[in-house]
mmCIF file of C-alpha atoms in Angstrom:
data_model
loop_
_atom_site.group_PDB
_atom_site.id
_atom_site.type_symbol
_atom_site.label_atom_id
_atom_site.label_comp_id
_atom_site.label_asym_id
_atom_site.label_seq_id
_atom_site.Cartn_x
_atom_site.Cartn_y
_atom_site.Cartn_z
ATOM 1 C CA MET A 7 0.000 0.000 0.000
ATOM 2 C CA SER A 8 1.050 3.616 -0.389
ATOM 3 C CA ALA A 9 2.872 5.499 2.302
ATOM 4 C CA SER A 10 0.321 8.309 2.016
ATOM 5 C CA VAL A 11 -3.013 8.266 0.231
ATOM 6 C CA SER A 12 -4.519 11.520 -0.987
ATOM 7 C CA SER A 13 -8.309 11.543 -0.971
ATOM 8 C CA ARG A 14 -10.585 14.446 -1.737
ATOM 9 C CA ALA A 15 -13.368 13.099 0.455
ATOM 10 C CA LEU A 16 -14.617 15.406 3.199
ATOM 11 C CA SER A 17 -14.586 14.421 6.854
ATOM 12 C CA ILE A 18 -16.423 15.828 9.847
ATOM 13 C CA ASP A 19 -13.318 17.868 10.696
ATOM 14 C CA ASP A 20 -13.747 19.779 7.415
ATOM 15 C CA ILE A 21 -17.208 21.058 8.406
ATOM 16 C CA LEU A 22 -17.532 24.140 10.604
ATOM 17 C CA ASP A 23 -19.991 24.213 13.466
ATOM 18 C CA ALA A 24 -23.003 26.516 13.151
ATOM 19 C CA ARG A 25 -21.537 29.586 14.881
ATOM 20 C CA ALA A 26 -18.189 29.363 13.098
ATOM 21 C CA PHE A 27 -19.911 29.003 9.719
ATOM 22 C CA GLU A 28 -22.090 32.083 10.310
ATOM 23 C CA ARG A 29 -18.964 34.164 10.888
ATOM 24 C CA VAL A 30 -17.500 33.292 7.466
ATOM 25 C CA ARG A 31 -20.624 32.501 5.454
ATOM 26 C CA ASP A 32 -20.866 35.778 3.516
ATOM 27 C CA ALA A 33 -17.231 35.655 2.427
ATOM 28 C CA GLN A 34 -17.437 31.968 1.500
ATOM 29 C CA ARG A 35 -20.661 32.528 -0.416
ATOM 30 C CA ALA A 36 -18.965 35.126 -2.618
ATOM 31 C CA GLU A 37 -16.083 32.713 -3.261
ATOM 32 C CA ILE A 38 -18.440 29.862 -4.169
ATOM 33 C CA ILE A 39 -20.456 32.058 -6.543
ATOM 34 C CA GLU A 40 -17.270 32.925 -8.419
ATOM 35 C CA LEU A 41 -16.064 29.318 -8.385
ATOM 36 C CA LYS A 42 -19.369 28.048 -9.796
ATOM 37 C CA ARG A 43 -19.303 30.745 -12.471
ATOM 38 C CA ARG A 44 -16.102 29.201 -13.819
ATOM 39 C CA ARG A 45 -17.481 25.671 -13.508
ATOM 40 C CA ARG A 46 -21.008 26.199 -14.890
ATOM 41 C CA VAL A 47 -21.767 25.415 -18.533
ATOM 42 C CA HIS A 48 -25.058 26.290 -20.219
ATOM 43 C CA VAL A 49 -26.026 23.917 -23.018
ATOM 44 C CA GLY A 50 -28.940 25.206 -25.052
ATOM 45 C CA THR A 51 -31.822 27.080 -23.484
ATOM 46 C CA ILE A 52 -32.884 24.883 -20.550
ATOM 47 C CA VAL A 53 -29.894 22.742 -19.520
ATOM 48 C CA SER A 54 -26.915 23.711 -17.429
ATOM 49 C CA LEU A 55 -24.209 21.679 -15.714
ATOM 50 C CA VAL A 56 -22.195 22.620 -12.656
ATOM 51 C CA PHE A 57 -18.967 20.654 -12.336
ATOM 52 C CA GLU A 58 -18.559 19.933 -8.662
ATOM 53 C CA ASN A 59 -15.416 19.715 -6.575
ATOM 54 C CA ARG A 60 -14.443 19.515 -2.935
ATOM 55 C CA ASP A 61 -15.187 23.187 -2.288
ATOM 56 C CA THR A 62 -18.657 23.165 -3.842
ATOM 57 C CA MET A 63 -19.590 20.018 -1.930
ATOM 58 C CA ARG A 64 -18.272 21.367 1.362
ATOM 59 C CA TRP A 65 -20.434 24.455 0.826
ATOM 60 C CA GLN A 66 -23.429 22.232 0.080
ATOM 61 C CA VAL A 67 -22.960 20.283 3.310
ATOM 62 C CA GLN A 68 -22.527 23.493 5.306
ATOM 63 C CA GLU A 69 -25.712 24.948 3.833
ATOM 64 C CA MET A 70 -27.697 21.766 4.386
ATOM 65 C CA ALA A 71 -26.554 21.666 8.004
ATOM 66 C CA ARG A 72 -27.552 25.320 8.421
ATOM 67 C CA VAL A 73 -30.998 25.025 6.838
ATOM 68 C CA GLU A 74 -31.898 21.710 8.490
ATOM 69 C CA ARG A 75 -30.245 22.631 11.814
ATOM 70 C CA ILE A 76 -28.045 19.546 11.846
ATOM 71 C CA LEU A 77 -25.941 19.785 14.979
ATOM 72 C CA THR A 78 -24.725 16.225 15.635
ATOM 73 C CA ASP A 79 -21.713 14.435 14.184
ATOM 74 C CA ALA A 80 -23.989 11.599 13.091
ATOM 75 C CA GLY A 81 -26.216 13.984 11.180
ATOM 76 C CA ILE A 82 -23.271 15.668 9.476
ATOM 77 C CA GLN A 83 -21.842 12.268 8.549
ATOM 78 C CA GLU A 84 -25.094 11.362 6.802
ATOM 79 C CA GLU A 85 -24.742 14.451 4.629
ATOM 80 C CA LEU A 86 -21.079 13.673 3.938
ATOM 81 C CA ASP A 87 -21.988 10.147 2.866
ATOM 82 C CA VAL A 88 -24.317 11.643 0.251
ATOM 83 C CA TYR A 89 -22.180 14.464 -1.089
ATOM 84 C CA ASN A 90 -18.732 12.839 -0.999
ATOM 85 C CA LYS A 91 -19.884 10.737 -3.949
ATOM 86 C CA MET A 92 -19.939 13.911 -6.033
ATOM 87 C CA ILE A 93 -16.339 14.906 -5.317
ATOM 88 C CA PRO A 94 -14.261 13.841 -8.330
ATOM 89 C CA GLU A 95 -10.998 11.990 -7.947
ATOM 90 C CA PRO A 96 -8.104 12.729 -10.355
ATOM 91 C CA GLY A 97 -9.057 11.651 -13.853
ATOM 92 C CA GLN A 98 -12.742 12.158 -13.136
ATOM 93 C CA LEU A 99 -15.311 14.948 -13.412
ATOM 94 C CA CYS A 100 -18.633 15.006 -11.585
ATOM 95 C CA ALA A 101 -21.471 17.324 -12.528
ATOM 96 C CA THR A 102 -24.933 18.290 -11.389
ATOM 97 C CA LEU A 103 -27.205 18.570 -14.425
ATOM 98 C CA PHE A 104 -30.105 21.014 -14.094
ATOM 99 C CA LEU A 105 -33.194 21.303 -16.266
ATOM 100 C CA GLU A 106 -33.963 24.988 -15.814
ATOM 101 C CA LEU A 107 -37.758 24.896 -16.039
ATOM 102 C CA THR A 108 -39.562 27.896 -14.612
ATOM 103 C CA ASN A 109 -43.278 27.177 -14.985
ATOM 104 C CA PRO A 110 -45.685 24.191 -14.890
ATOM 105 C CA GLU A 111 -46.148 24.163 -18.663
ATOM 106 C CA GLN A 112 -42.429 23.794 -19.258
ATOM 107 C CA MET A 113 -42.177 21.056 -16.657
ATOM 108 C CA GLN A 114 -45.044 19.080 -18.146
ATOM 109 C CA THR A 115 -43.542 19.316 -21.622
ATOM 110 C CA TRP A 116 -39.851 18.774 -21.001
ATOM 111 C CA LEU A 117 -39.817 16.304 -18.114
ATOM 112 C CA ASN A 118 -41.689 13.848 -20.330
ATOM 113 C CA ARG A 119 -39.658 14.533 -23.472
ATOM 114 C CA LEU A 120 -36.218 14.388 -21.890
ATOM 115 C CA VAL A 121 -36.325 10.913 -20.341
ATOM 116 C CA GLY A 122 -32.775 9.559 -20.614
ATOM 117 C CA ILE A 123 -31.037 12.927 -20.826
ATOM 118 C CA GLU A 124 -28.770 11.899 -17.941
ATOM 119 C CA ARG A 125 -27.098 9.428 -20.334
ATOM 120 C CA SER A 126 -26.967 11.813 -23.291
ATOM 121 C CA VAL A 127 -24.105 14.112 -22.268
ATOM 122 C CA LEU A 128 -20.547 13.806 -23.566
ATOM 123 C CA PHE A 129 -17.324 15.710 -24.024
ATOM 124 C CA ARG A 130 -15.958 15.949 -27.560
ATOM 125 C CA LEU A 131 -12.235 16.699 -27.507
ATOM 126 C CA PRO A 132 -10.440 18.651 -30.257
ATOM 127 C CA ASP A 133 -8.874 15.394 -31.517
ATOM 128 C CA GLY A 134 -12.374 13.993 -32.129
ATOM 129 C CA SER A 135 -12.469 11.521 -29.238
ATOM 130 C CA GLU A 136 -15.536 11.469 -26.999
ATOM 131 C CA ILE A 137 -16.133 10.739 -23.307
ATOM 132 C CA ARG A 138 -19.743 9.926 -22.459
ATOM 133 C CA CYS A 139 -21.114 10.417 -18.984
ATOM 134 C CA THR A 140 -22.325 7.729 -16.629
ATOM 135 C CA VAL A 141 -24.992 8.194 -13.982
ATOM 136 C CA GLU A 142 -23.896 8.407 -10.344
ATOM 137 C CA ALA A 143 -25.009 5.020 -9.052
ATOM 138 C CA GLY A 144 -26.334 6.204 -5.709
ATOM 139 C CA HIS A 145 -28.829 8.533 -7.367
ATOM 140 C CA GLU A 146 -29.796 6.537 -10.445
ATOM 141 C CA SER A 147 -32.584 4.503 -8.867
ATOM 142 C CA GLN A 148 -34.115 7.617 -7.302
ATOM 143 C CA LEU A 149 -34.033 9.933 -10.316
ATOM 144 C CA THR A 150 -34.414 7.703 -13.368
ATOM 145 C CA ARG A 151 -37.906 6.763 -14.600
ATOM 146 C CA ASP A 152 -39.197 5.243 -17.842
ATOM 147 C CA THR A 153 -41.823 7.908 -18.519
ATOM 148 C CA VAL A 154 -40.636 11.067 -16.778
ATOM 149 C CA THR A 155 -37.243 12.464 -15.854
ATOM 150 C CA ALA A 156 -36.131 14.574 -12.901
ATOM 151 C CA ALA A 157 -35.116 18.213 -13.062
ATOM 152 C CA VAL A 158 -31.758 17.409 -11.426
ATOM 153 C CA HIS A 159 -29.312 14.608 -12.229
ATOM 154 C CA PHE A 160 -25.830 13.666 -10.990
ATOM 155 C CA ILE A 161 -23.426 12.412 -13.654
ATOM 156 C CA GLU A 162 -19.759 11.450 -13.946
ATOM 157 C CA PHE A 163 -17.053 11.408 -16.607
ATOM 158 C CA ARG A 164 -13.890 9.315 -16.404
ATOM 159 C CA PHE A 165 -10.819 10.175 -18.476
ATOM 160 C CA THR A 166 -7.705 8.275 -19.476
ATOM 161 C CA PRO A 167 -4.401 10.154 -19.108
ATOM 162 C CA GLU A 168 -4.325 10.623 -22.882
ATOM 163 C CA GLN A 169 -7.788 12.187 -22.799
ATOM 164 C CA VAL A 170 -6.740 14.526 -20.014
ATOM 165 C CA GLU A 171 -3.841 15.697 -22.181
ATOM 166 C CA SER A 172 -6.295 16.307 -25.044
ATOM 167 C CA PHE A 173 -8.714 18.258 -22.826
ATOM 168 C CA VAL A 174 -7.692 21.678 -24.143
ATOM 169 C CA GLU A 175 -9.295 24.762 -25.646
ATOM 170 C CA GLY A 176 -11.759 23.704 -28.321
ATOM 171 C CA THR A 177 -13.311 20.974 -26.157
ATOM 172 C CA GLN A 178 -17.076 20.804 -26.581
ATOM 173 C CA LEU A 179 -19.883 19.690 -24.295
ATOM 174 C CA VAL A 180 -22.529 17.841 -26.278
ATOM 175 C CA ILE A 181 -26.066 16.678 -25.547
ATOM 176 C CA ASP A 182 -27.249 14.146 -28.126
ATOM 177 C CA HIS A 183 -30.712 13.370 -26.781
ATOM 178 C CA PRO A 184 -33.048 13.018 -29.803
ATOM 179 C CA ASP A 185 -35.325 15.769 -28.444
ATOM 180 C CA TYR A 186 -32.491 18.053 -27.344
ATOM 181 C CA LEU A 187 -29.508 18.233 -29.691
ATOM 182 C CA GLU A 188 -27.099 20.906 -28.457
ATOM 183 C CA VAL A 189 -23.365 21.623 -28.594
ATOM 184 C CA VAL A 190 -21.350 24.288 -26.793
ATOM 185 C CA GLU A 191 -17.611 24.960 -26.773
ATOM 186 C CA LEU A 192 -16.188 25.355 -23.293
ATOM 187 C CA ALA A 193 -14.804 28.756 -22.355
ATOM 188 C CA PRO A 194 -11.013 28.764 -21.936
ATOM 189 C CA PHE A 195 -11.330 29.514 -18.192
ATOM 190 C CA THR A 196 -13.649 26.511 -17.777
ATOM 191 C CA VAL A 197 -11.233 24.246 -19.650
ATOM 192 C CA ALA A 198 -8.401 25.362 -17.366
ATOM 193 C CA GLU A 199 -10.523 24.903 -14.232
ATOM 194 C CA LEU A 200 -11.697 21.390 -15.134
ATOM 195 C CA ARG A 201 -8.360 20.239 -16.498
ATOM 196 C CA ARG A 202 -6.740 20.905 -13.126
ATOM 197 C CA GLU A 203 -9.330 18.606 -11.560
ATOM 198 C CA CYS A 204 -8.340 15.709 -13.816
ATOM 199 C CA THR A 205 -4.563 15.938 -13.866
ATOM 200 C CA VAL A 206 -2.558 12.992 -12.562
ATOM 201 C CA ALA A 207 1.053 11.938 -13.228
ATOM 202 C CA ALA A 208 2.940 8.813 -12.180
ATOM 203 C CA ILE A 209 6.742 8.970 -11.854
ATOM 204 C CA THR A 210 8.797 5.799 -11.440
ATOM 205 C CA ARG A 211 11.928 5.802 -9.245
ATOM 206 C CA SER A 212 13.518 2.428 -9.969
ATOM 207 C CA GLU A 213 14.013 0.410 -6.754
ATOM 208 C CA HIS A 214 12.524 3.302 -4.759
ATOM 209 C CA GLY A 215 9.069 2.703 -6.191
ATOM 210 C CA SER A 216 6.970 5.466 -7.700
ATOM 211 C CA VAL A 217 5.109 8.634 -6.835
ATOM 212 C CA VAL A 218 1.699 9.643 -8.134
ATOM 213 C CA VAL A 219 1.252 13.397 -8.366
ATOM 214 C CA THR A 220 -2.185 15.048 -8.333
ATOM 215 C CA PRO A 221 -3.341 18.618 -7.641
ATOM 216 C CA ASP A 222 -4.043 17.472 -4.074
ATOM 217 C CA GLY A 223 -0.633 16.067 -3.205
ATOM 218 C CA VAL A 224 1.790 13.199 -3.725
ATOM 219 C CA ILE A 225 1.236 9.481 -3.122
ATOM 220 C CA SER A 226 4.379 7.396 -2.553
ATOM 221 C CA VAL A 227 4.194 3.698 -3.404
ATOM 222 C CA PRO A 228 7.096 1.297 -2.707
ATOM 223 C CA ALA A 229 8.473 -1.039 -5.369
ATOM 224 C CA LYS A 230 7.721 -4.760 -5.286
ATOM 225 C CA PRO A 231 10.719 -6.858 -4.124
ATOM 226 C CA VAL A 232 12.422 -8.922 -6.821
ATOM 227 C CA GLU A 233 14.843 -11.753 -5.999
ATOM 228 C CA GLN A 234 17.114 -10.971 -8.932
ATOM 229 C CA VAL A 235 16.989 -8.299 -11.617
ATOM 230 C CA ILE A 236 17.827 -9.913 -14.956
ATOM 231 C CA ASP A 237 16.790 -7.408 -17.625
ATOM 232 C CA THR A 238 15.203 -3.965 -17.086
ATOM 233 C CA THR A 239 14.112 -3.610 -20.718
ATOM 234 C CA GLY A 240 10.415 -2.763 -20.829
ATOM 235 C CA ALA A 241 10.062 -2.093 -17.111
ATOM 236 C CA GLY A 242 8.645 1.386 -17.676
ATOM 237 C CA ASP A 243 6.221 0.179 -20.341
ATOM 238 C CA LEU A 244 4.931 -2.603 -18.087
ATOM 239 C CA TYR A 245 4.528 -0.200 -15.166
ATOM 240 C CA ALA A 246 2.458 2.072 -17.398
ATOM 241 C CA ALA A 247 0.368 -0.861 -18.589
ATOM 242 C CA GLY A 248 -0.360 -2.009 -15.044
ATOM 243 C CA PHE A 249 -1.121 1.509 -13.852
ATOM 244 C CA LEU A 250 -3.497 2.176 -16.747
ATOM 245 C CA PHE A 251 -5.208 -1.192 -16.258
ATOM 246 C CA GLY A 252 -6.254 -0.060 -12.798
ATOM 247 C CA TYR A 253 -6.842 3.570 -13.738
ATOM 248 C CA THR A 254 -9.324 2.811 -16.508
ATOM 249 C CA ARG A 255 -11.263 0.569 -14.106
ATOM 250 C CA GLY A 256 -11.654 3.272 -11.515
ATOM 251 C CA LEU A 257 -9.289 1.812 -8.906
ATOM 252 C CA SER A 258 -7.612 4.085 -6.367
ATOM 253 C CA LEU A 259 -4.323 5.646 -7.443
ATOM 254 C CA ASP A 260 -2.229 3.742 -4.911
ATOM 255 C CA VAL A 261 -3.667 0.451 -6.190
ATOM 256 C CA CYS A 262 -2.976 1.549 -9.784
ATOM 257 C CA ALA A 263 0.654 2.156 -8.858
ATOM 258 C CA GLU A 264 0.861 -1.227 -7.105
ATOM 259 C CA LEU A 265 -0.404 -2.928 -10.274
ATOM 260 C CA GLY A 266 2.272 -1.083 -12.225
ATOM 261 C CA HIS A 267 4.956 -2.323 -9.857
ATOM 262 C CA ILE A 268 3.669 -5.902 -10.049
ATOM 263 C CA ALA A 269 3.834 -5.805 -13.848
ATOM 264 C CA SER A 270 7.294 -4.245 -13.973
ATOM 265 C CA ALA A 271 8.655 -6.614 -11.308
ATOM 266 C CA GLU A 272 7.596 -9.556 -13.429
ATOM 267 C CA VAL A 273 9.285 -8.341 -16.602
ATOM 268 C CA ILE A 274 12.647 -7.461 -15.013
ATOM 269 C CA SER A 275 12.983 -10.899 -13.438
ATOM 270 C CA HIS A 276 13.731 -12.595 -16.776
ATOM 271 C CA VAL A 277 15.236 -11.855 -20.201
ATOM 272 C CA GLY A 278 12.901 -10.444 -22.862
#
């Protein structure tokens, strides 16, 4: 296992008590409004997406605790269990999708027509590759219906390292629902904001193992012991293969690095 594991999940210690939150609420609210401005994308006339991160989810928990007067650790933990699922890990984006419907007539029309919209959102990168969203599993059963959709959905996108590198200016957000075909190019400031969320790099250090670098910190993972090193040809390629095997399956970064070390340890223990 890694010597230190970086996780973006919130804990009870990250949440201010009621009096402390009231003292900073106005200043934090202004910061969150600006943050969400950079992370909000309007697609067509009635759909917008807010790409969540640790700060937006911490604000959500604080506001829920304030409105519902949640004062116990157990109550706060219940909220954390819900909202931590929407904090993206490196290589992932999580978004809240809103249908911005302002009157009963709109709701009656669009909530029936847009069934399945939560599976109809994708990024189209400048190189032509596409990353389609998946539905956050914890919310799918509550919000997905065969005949009517909800006005709010929670969706996820998972990127390979190559796709992160290609996530540059010119990236588009696409909705390809048959009753709502829309495309918008992301603003440069949104591309920069979201790209930082996804970035991850793994650096090998021979017998000293490897480090995985994310915007949140560094994870150190020791090398796997090998009885005798015969031939180091291909060790880096096998590490990358093992790491990417885990990464594309959504495993934690320390486990991805361990898989890389297992693969590289095998190849250096024999010739060819």
